[in-house]
JSON list of C-alpha atoms in Angstrom, two decimals:
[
{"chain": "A", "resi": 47, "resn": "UNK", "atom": "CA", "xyz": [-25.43, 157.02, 53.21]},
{"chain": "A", "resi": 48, "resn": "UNK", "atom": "CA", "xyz": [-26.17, 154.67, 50.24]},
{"chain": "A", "resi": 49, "resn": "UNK", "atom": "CA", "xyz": [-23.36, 152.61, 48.86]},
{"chain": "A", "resi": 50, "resn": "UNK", "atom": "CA", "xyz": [-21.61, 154.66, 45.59]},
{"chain": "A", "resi": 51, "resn": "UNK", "atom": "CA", "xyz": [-20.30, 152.48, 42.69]},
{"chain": "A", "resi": 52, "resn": "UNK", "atom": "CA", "xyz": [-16.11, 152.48, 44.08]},
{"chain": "A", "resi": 53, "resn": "UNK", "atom": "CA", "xyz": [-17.44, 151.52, 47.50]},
{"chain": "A", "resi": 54, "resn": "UNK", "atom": "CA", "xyz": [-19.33, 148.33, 45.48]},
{"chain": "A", "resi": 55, "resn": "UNK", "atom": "CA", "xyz": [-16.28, 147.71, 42.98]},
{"chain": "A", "resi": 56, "resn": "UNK", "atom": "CA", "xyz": [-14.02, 147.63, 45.90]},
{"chain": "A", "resi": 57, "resn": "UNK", "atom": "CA", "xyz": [-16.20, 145.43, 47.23]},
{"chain": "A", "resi": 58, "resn": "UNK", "atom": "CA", "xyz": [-16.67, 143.37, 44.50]},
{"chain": "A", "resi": 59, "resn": "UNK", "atom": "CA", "xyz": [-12.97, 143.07, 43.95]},
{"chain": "A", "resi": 60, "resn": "UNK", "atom": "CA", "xyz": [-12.22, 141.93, 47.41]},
{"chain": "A", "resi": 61, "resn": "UNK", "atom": "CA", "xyz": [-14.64, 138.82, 46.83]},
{"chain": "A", "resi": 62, "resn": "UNK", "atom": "CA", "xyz": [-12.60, 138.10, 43.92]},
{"chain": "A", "resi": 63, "resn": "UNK", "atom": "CA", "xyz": [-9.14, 138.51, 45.74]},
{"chain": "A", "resi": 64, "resn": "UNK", "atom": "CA", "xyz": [-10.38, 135.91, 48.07]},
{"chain": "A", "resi": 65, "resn": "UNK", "atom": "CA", "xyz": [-12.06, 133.14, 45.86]},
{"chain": "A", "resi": 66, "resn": "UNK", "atom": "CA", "xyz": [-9.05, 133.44, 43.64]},
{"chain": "A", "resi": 67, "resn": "UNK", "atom": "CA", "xyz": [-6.13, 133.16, 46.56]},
{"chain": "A", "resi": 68, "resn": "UNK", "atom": "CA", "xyz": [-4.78, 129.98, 47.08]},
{"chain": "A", "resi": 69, "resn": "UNK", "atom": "CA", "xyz": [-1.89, 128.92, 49.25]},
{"chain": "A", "resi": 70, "resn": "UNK", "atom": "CA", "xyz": [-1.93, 127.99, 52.77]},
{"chain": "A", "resi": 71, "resn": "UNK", "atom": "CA", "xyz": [0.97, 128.85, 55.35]},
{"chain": "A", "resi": 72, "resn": "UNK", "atom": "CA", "xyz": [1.29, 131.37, 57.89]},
{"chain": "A", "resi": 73, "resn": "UNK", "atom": "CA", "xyz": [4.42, 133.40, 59.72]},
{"chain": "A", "resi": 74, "resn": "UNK", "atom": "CA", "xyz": [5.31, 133.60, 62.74]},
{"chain": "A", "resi": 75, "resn": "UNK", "atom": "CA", "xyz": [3.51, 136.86, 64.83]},
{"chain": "A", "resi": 76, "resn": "UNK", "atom": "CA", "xyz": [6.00, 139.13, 64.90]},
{"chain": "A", "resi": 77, "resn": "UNK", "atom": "CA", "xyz": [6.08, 142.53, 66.80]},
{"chain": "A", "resi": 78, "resn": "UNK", "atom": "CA", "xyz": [3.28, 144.55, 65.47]},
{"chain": "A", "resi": 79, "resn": "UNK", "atom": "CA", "xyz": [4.66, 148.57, 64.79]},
{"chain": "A", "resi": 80, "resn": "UNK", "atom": "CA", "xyz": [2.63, 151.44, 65.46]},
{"chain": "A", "resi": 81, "resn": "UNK", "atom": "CA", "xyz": [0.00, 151.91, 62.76]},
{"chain": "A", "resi": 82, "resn": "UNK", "atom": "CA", "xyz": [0.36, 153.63, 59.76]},
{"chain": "A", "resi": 83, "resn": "UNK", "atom": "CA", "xyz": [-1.19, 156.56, 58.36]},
{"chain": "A", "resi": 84, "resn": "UNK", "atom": "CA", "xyz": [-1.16, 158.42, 55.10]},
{"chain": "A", "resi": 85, "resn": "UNK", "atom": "CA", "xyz": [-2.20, 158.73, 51.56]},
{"chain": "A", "resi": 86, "resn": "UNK", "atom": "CA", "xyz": [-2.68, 155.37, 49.66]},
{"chain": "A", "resi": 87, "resn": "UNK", "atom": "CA", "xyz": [1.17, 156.40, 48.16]},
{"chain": "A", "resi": 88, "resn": "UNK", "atom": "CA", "xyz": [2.17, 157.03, 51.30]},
{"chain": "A", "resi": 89, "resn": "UNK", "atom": "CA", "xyz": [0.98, 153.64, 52.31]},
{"chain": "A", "resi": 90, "resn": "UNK", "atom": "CA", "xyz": [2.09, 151.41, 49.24]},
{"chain": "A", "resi": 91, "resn": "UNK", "atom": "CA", "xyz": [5.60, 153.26, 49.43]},
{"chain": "A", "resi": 92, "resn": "UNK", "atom": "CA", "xyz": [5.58, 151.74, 52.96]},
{"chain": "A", "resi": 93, "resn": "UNK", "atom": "CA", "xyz": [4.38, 148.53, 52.05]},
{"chain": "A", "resi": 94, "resn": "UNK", "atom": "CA", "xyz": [6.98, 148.32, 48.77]},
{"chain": "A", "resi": 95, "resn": "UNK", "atom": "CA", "xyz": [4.14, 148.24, 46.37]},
{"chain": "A", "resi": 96, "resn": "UNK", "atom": "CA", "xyz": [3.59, 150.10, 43.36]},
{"chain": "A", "resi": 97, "resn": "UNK", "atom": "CA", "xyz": [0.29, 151.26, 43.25]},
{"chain": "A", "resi": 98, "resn": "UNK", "atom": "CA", "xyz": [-2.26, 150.01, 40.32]},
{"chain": "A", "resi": 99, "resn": "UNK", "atom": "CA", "xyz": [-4.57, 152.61, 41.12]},
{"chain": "A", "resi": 100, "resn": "UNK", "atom": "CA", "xyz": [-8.35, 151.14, 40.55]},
{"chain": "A", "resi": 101, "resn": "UNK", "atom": "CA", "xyz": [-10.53, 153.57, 42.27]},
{"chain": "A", "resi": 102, "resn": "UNK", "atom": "CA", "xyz": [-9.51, 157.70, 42.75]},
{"chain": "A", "resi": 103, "resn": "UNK", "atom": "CA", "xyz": [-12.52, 159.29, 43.99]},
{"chain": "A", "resi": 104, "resn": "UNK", "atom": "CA", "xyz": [-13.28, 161.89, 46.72]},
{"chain": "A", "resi": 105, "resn": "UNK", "atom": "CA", "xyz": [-14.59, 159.22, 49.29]},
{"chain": "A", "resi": 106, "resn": "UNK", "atom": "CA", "xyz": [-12.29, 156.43, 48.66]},
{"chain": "A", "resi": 107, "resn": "UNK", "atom": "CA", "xyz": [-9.10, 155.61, 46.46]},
{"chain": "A", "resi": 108, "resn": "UNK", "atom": "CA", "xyz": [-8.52, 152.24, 46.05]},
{"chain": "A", "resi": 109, "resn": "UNK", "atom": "CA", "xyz": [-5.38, 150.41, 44.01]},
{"chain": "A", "resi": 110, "resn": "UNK", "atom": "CA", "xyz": [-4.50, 146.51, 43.71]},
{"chain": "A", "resi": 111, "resn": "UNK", "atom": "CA", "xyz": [-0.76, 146.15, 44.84]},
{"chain": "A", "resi": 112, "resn": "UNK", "atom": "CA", "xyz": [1.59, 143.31, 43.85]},
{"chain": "A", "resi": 113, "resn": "UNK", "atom": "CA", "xyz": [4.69, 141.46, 45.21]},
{"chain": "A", "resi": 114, "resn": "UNK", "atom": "CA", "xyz": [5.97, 138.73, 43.63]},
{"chain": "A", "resi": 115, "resn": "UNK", "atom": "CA", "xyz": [3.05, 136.39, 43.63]},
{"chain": "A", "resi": 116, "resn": "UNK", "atom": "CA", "xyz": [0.71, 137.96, 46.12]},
{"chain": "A", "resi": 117, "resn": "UNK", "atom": "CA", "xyz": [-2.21, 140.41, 45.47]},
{"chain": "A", "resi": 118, "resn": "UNK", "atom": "CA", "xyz": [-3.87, 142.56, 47.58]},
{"chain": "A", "resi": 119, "resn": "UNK", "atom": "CA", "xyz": [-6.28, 145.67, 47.37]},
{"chain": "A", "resi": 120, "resn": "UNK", "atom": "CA", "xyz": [-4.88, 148.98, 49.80]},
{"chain": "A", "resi": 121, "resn": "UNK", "atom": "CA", "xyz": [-8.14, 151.47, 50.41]},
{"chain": "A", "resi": 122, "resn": "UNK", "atom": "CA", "xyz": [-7.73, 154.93, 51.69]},
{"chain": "A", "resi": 123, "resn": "UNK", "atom": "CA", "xyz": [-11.08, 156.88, 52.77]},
{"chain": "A", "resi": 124, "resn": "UNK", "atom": "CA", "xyz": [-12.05, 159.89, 53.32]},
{"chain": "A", "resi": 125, "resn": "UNK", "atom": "CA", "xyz": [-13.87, 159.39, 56.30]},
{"chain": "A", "resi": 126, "resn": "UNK", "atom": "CA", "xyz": [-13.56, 156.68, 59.63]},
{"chain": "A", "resi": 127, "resn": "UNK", "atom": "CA", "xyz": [-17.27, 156.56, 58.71]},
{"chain": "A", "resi": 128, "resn": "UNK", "atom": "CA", "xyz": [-17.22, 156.08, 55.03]},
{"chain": "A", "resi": 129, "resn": "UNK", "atom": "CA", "xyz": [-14.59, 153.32, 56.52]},
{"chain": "A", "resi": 130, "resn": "UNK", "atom": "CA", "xyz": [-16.45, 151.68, 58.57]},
{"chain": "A", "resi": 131, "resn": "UNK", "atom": "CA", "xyz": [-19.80, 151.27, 56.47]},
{"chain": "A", "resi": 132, "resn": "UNK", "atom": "CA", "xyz": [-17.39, 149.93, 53.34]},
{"chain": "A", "resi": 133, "resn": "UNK", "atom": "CA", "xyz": [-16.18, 146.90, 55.98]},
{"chain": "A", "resi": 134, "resn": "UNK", "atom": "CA", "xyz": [-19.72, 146.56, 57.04]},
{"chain": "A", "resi": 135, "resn": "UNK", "atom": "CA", "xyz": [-20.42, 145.26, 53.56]},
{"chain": "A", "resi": 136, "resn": "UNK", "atom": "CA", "xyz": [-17.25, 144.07, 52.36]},
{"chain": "A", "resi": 137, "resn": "UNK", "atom": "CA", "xyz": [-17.06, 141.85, 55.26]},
{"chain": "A", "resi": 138, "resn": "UNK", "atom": "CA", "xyz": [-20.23, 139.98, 53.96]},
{"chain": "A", "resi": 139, "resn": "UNK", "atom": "CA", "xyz": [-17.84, 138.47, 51.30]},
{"chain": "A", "resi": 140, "resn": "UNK", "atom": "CA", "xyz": [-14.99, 136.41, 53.54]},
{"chain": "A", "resi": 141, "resn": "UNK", "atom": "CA", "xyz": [-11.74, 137.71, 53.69]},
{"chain": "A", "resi": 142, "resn": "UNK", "atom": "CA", "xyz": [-9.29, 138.72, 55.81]},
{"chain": "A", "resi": 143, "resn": "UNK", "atom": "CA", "xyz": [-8.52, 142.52, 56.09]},
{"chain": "A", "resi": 144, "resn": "UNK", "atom": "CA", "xyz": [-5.56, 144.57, 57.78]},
{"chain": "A", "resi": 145, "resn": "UNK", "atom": "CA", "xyz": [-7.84, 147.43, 59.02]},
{"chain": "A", "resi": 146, "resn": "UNK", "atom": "CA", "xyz": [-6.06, 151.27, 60.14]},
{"chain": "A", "resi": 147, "resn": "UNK", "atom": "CA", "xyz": [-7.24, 154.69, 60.20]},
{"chain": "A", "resi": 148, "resn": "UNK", "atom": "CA", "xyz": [-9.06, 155.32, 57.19]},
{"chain": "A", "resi": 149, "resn": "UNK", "atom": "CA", "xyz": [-7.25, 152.43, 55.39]},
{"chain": "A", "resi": 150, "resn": "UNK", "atom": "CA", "xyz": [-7.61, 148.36, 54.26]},
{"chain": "A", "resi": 151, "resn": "UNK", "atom": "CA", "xyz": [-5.78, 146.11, 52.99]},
{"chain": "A", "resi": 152, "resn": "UNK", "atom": "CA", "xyz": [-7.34, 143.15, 51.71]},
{"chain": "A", "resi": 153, "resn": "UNK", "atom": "CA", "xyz": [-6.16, 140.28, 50.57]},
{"chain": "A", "resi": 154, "resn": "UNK", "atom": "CA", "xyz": [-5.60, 136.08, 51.62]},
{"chain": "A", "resi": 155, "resn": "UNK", "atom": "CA", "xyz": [-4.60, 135.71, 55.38]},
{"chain": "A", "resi": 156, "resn": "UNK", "atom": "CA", "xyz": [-0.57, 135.29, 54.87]},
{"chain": "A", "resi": 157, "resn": "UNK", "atom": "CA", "xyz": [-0.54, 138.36, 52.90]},
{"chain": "A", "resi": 158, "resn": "UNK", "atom": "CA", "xyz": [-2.30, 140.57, 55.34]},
{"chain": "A", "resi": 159, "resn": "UNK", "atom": "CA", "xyz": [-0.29, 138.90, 58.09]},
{"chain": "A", "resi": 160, "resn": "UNK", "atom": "CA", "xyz": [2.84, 139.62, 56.23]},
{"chain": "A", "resi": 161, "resn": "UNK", "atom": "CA", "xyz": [1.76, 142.92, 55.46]},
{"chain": "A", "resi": 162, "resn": "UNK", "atom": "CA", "xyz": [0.96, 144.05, 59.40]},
{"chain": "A", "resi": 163, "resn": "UNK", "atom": "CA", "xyz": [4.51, 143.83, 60.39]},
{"chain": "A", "resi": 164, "resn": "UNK", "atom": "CA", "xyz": [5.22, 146.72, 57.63]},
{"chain": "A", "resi": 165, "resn": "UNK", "atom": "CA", "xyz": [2.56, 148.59, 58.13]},
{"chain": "A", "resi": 166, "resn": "UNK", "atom": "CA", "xyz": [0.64, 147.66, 61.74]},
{"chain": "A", "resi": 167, "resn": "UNK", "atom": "CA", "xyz": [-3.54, 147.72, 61.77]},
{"chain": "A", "resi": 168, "resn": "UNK", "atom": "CA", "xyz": [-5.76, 145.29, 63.43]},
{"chain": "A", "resi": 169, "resn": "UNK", "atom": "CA", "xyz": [-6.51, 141.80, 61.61]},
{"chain": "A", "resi": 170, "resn": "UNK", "atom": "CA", "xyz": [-10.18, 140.98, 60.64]},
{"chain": "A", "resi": 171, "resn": "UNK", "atom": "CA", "xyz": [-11.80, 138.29, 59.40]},
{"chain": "A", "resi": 172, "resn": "UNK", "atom": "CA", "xyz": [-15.08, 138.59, 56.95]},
{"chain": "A", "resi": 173, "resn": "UNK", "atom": "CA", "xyz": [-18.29, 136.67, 57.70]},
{"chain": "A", "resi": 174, "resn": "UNK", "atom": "CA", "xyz": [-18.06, 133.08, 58.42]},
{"chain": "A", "resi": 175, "resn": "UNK", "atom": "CA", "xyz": [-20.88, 131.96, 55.88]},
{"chain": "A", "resi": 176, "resn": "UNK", "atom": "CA", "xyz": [-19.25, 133.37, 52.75]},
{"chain": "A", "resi": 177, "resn": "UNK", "atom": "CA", "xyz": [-15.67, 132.18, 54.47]},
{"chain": "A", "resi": 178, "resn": "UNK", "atom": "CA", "xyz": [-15.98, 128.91, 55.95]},
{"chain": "A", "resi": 179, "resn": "UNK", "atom": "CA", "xyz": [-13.80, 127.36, 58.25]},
{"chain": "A", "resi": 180, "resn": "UNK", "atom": "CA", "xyz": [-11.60, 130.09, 57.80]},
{"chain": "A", "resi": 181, "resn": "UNK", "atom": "CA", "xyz": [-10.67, 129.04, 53.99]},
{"chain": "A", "resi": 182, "resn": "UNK", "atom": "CA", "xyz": [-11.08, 130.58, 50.49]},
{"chain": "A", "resi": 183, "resn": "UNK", "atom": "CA", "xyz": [-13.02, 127.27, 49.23]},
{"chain": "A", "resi": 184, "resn": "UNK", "atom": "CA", "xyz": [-13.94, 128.14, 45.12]},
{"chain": "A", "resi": 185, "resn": "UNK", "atom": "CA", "xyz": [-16.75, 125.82, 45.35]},
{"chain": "A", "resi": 186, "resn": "UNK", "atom": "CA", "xyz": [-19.40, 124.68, 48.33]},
{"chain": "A", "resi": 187, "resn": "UNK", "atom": "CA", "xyz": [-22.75, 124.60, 47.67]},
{"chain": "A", "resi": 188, "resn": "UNK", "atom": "CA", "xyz": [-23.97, 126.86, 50.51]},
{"chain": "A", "resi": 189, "resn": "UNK", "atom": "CA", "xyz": [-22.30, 129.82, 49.32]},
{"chain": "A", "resi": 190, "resn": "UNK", "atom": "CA", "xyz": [-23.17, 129.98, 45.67]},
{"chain": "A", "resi": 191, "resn": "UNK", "atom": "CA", "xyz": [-25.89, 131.83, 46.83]},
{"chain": "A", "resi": 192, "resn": "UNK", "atom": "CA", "xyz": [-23.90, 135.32, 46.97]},
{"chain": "A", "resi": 193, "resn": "UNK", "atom": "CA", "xyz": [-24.88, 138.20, 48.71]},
{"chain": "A", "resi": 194, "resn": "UNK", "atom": "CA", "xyz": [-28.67, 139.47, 48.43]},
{"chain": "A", "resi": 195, "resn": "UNK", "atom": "CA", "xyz": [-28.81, 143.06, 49.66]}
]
């Protein structure tokens, strides 16, 4: 299955998410609930965001959600394997995603964290390379490179 123009934009705005967050800080780990499931509404409504819907497509919805300063993107998909190939690539770009069944949320590490005790998933972190140290550095001159693909 070749990647389809939402699957790249979605993509392409999680890179952004990440080279734009700033702020450092973490929360405490607090008990994890069971992991959601539902439509991206049904999801945001959990999360108390309003979704700003980006992508509505039969293979994946995507919206950018807001509250108060932090930004994130929530994903829905069609498929656990139209899921998985999506993180396969987006991964490539850094990042730290909140990954359930047939959804992501993506966004800087304390928002994902925060976001987990709402909504449960599994933490993940993107590639190393494009996400040194575990940061979201702007500059660096070993990862101006991008991603060739």
């Amino acid at each position: 299955m070749r990647l389809t123009r939402p699957m790249l934009a979605l993509a392409g705005a999680a890179a952004a998410l990440v080279l734009t967050a700033c702020g450092s800080g973490g929360g405490g780990e607090d008990e994890v609930p069971p992991t959601a499931t539902g439509s991206l509404e049904h999801l945001a409504a959990e999360a108390e965001c309003e979704p700003n819907m980006q992508t509505d497509a039969d293979t994946i919805r995507q919206a950018l959600c807001e509250k108060g300063d932090e930004k994130y993107v929530l994903a829905t998909f069609a498929t656990d394997r139209g899921q998985a190939e999506w993180l396969s690539t987006a991964k490539d770009y850094g990042g730290y995603y909140l990954v359930g069944r047939k959804w992501v949320a993506v966004g800087e590490e304390r928002t994902v964290t925060a976001l987990r005790s709402t909504l449960g998933g599994t933490m993940e972190e993107g590639s190393e390379h494009m996400n040194p140290g575990g940061s979201h550095n702007q500059g660096g001159g070993h990862s101006e490179g991008g991603h060739h693909g």
